[in-house]
PDB file of C-alpha atoms in Angstrom:
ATOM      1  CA  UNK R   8     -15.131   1.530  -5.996  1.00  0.00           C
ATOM      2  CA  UNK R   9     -12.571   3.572  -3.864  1.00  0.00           C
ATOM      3  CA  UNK R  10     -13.381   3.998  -0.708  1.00  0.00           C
ATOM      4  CA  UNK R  11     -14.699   7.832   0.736  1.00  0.00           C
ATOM      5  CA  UNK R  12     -12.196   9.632   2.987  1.00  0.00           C
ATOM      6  CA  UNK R  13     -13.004  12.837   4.711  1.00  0.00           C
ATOM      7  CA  UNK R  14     -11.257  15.766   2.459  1.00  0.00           C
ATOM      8  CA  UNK R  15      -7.833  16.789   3.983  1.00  0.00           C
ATOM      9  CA  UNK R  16      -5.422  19.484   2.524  1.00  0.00           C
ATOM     10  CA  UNK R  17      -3.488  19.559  -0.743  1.00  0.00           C
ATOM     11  CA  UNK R  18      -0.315  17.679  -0.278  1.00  0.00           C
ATOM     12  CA  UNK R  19      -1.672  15.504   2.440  1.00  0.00           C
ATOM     13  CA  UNK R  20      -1.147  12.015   1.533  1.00  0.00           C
ATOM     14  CA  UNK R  21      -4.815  10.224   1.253  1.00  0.00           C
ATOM     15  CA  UNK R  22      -5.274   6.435   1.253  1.00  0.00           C
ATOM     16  CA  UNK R  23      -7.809   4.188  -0.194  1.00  0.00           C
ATOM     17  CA  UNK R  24      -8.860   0.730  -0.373  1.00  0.00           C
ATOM     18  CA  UNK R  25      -9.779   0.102  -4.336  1.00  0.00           C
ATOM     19  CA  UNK R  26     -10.639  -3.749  -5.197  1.00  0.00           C
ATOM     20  CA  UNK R  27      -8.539  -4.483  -8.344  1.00  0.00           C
ATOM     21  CA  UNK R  28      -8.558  -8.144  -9.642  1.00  0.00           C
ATOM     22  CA  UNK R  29     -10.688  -9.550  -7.182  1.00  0.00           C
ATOM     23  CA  UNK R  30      -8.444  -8.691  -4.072  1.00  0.00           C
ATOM     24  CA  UNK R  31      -8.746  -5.203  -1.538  1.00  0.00           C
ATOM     25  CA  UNK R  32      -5.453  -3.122  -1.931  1.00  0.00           C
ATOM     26  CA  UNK R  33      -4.796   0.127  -0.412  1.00  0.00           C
ATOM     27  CA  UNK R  34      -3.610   3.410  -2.269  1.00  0.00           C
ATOM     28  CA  UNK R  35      -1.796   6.145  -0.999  1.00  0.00           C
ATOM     29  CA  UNK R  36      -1.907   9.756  -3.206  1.00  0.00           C
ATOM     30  CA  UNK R  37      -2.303  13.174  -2.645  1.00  0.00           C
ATOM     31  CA  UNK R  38      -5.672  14.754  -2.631  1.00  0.00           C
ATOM     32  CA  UNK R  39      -5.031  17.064  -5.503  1.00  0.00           C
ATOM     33  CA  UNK R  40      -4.506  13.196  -7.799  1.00  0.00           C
ATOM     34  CA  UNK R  41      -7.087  11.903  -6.540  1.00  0.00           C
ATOM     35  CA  UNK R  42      -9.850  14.652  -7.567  1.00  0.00           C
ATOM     36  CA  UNK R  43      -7.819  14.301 -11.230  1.00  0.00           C
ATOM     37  CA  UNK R  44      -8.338  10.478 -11.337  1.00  0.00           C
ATOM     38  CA  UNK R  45     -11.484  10.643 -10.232  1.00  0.00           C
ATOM     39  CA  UNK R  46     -12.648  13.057 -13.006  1.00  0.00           C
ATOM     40  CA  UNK R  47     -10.417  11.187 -15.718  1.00  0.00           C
ATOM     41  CA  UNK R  48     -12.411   8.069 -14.538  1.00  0.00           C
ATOM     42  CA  UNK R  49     -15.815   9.802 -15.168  1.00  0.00           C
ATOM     43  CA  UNK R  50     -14.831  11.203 -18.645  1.00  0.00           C
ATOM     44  CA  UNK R  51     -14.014   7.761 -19.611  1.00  0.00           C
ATOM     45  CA  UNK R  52     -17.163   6.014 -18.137  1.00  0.00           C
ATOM     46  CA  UNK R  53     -15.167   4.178 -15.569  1.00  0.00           C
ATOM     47  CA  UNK R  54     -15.607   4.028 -11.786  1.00  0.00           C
ATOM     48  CA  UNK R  55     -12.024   5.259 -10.125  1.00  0.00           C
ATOM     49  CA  UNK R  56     -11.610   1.682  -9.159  1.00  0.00           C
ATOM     50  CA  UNK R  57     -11.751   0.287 -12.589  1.00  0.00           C
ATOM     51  CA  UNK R  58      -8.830   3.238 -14.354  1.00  0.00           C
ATOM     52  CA  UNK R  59      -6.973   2.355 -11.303  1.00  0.00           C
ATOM     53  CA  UNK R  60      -7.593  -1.112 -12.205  1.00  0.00           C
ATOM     54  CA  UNK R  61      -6.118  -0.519 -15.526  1.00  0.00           C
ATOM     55  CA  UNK R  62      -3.219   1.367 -14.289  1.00  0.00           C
ATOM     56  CA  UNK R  63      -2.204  -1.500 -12.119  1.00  0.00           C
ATOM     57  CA  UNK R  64      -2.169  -3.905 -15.673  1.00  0.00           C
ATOM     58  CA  UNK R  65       0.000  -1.428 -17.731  1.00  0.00           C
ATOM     59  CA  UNK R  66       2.532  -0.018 -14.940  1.00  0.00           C
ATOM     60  CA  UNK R  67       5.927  -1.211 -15.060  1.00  0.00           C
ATOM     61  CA  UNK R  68       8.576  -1.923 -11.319  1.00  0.00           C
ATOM     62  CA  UNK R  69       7.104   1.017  -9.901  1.00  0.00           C
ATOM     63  CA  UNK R  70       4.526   0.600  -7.235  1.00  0.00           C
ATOM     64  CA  UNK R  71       0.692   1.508  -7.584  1.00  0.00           C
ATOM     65  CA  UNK R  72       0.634   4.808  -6.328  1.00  0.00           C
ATOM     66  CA  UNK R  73       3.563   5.939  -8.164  1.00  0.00           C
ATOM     67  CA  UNK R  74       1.692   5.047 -11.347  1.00  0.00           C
ATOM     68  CA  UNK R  75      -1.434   6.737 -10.774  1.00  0.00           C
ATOM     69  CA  UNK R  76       0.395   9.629 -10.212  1.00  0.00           C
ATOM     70  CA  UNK R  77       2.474   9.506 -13.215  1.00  0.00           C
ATOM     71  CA  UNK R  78      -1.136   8.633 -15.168  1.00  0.00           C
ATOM     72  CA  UNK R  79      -2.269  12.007 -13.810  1.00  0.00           C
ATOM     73  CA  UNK R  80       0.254  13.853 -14.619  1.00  0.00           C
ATOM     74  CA  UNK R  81       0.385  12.694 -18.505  1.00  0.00           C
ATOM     75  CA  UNK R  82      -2.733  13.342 -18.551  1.00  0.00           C
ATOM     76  CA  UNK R  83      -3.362  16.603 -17.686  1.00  0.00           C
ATOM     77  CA  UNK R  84      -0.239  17.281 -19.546  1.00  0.00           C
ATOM     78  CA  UNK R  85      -2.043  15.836 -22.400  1.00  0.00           C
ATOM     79  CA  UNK R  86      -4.088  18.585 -22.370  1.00  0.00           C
TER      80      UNK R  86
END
């Protein structure tokens, strides 16, 4: 599971270490994506580490944190 950070302000640039196919990376979002994923986790009965996990399988070039974002984004457009 991702790892707790002490809450910091909107646009502040947070990073986590998540586990993702048996190896520790480290994240870097915004706070406001990270409350989103978290809850986008839940709804789907997944810890944050395991949707981030399946981000990291279906992104394309760009990097990890660029593709949680653009997750978020969809959806909440989605909505």
């Amino acid at each position: 599971p991702a790892s707790p950070m002490p809450e910091s302000p909107d646009g502040i640039i947070v990073k986590r270490s998540v586990m993702i196919a048996g190896h520790r990376t480290s994240v870097s979002v915004e706070q406001p994506f990270w409350d989103h994923l978290k809850r986008l986790a839940e709804a789907r009965g997944l810890s944050t580490a395991g949707l981030i996990a399946e981000i990291d399988q279906g992104r394309k070039r760009q990097n990890l944190s660029s593709a949680i974002r653009l997750y978020v984004l969809e959806a909440v457009a989605a909505r």
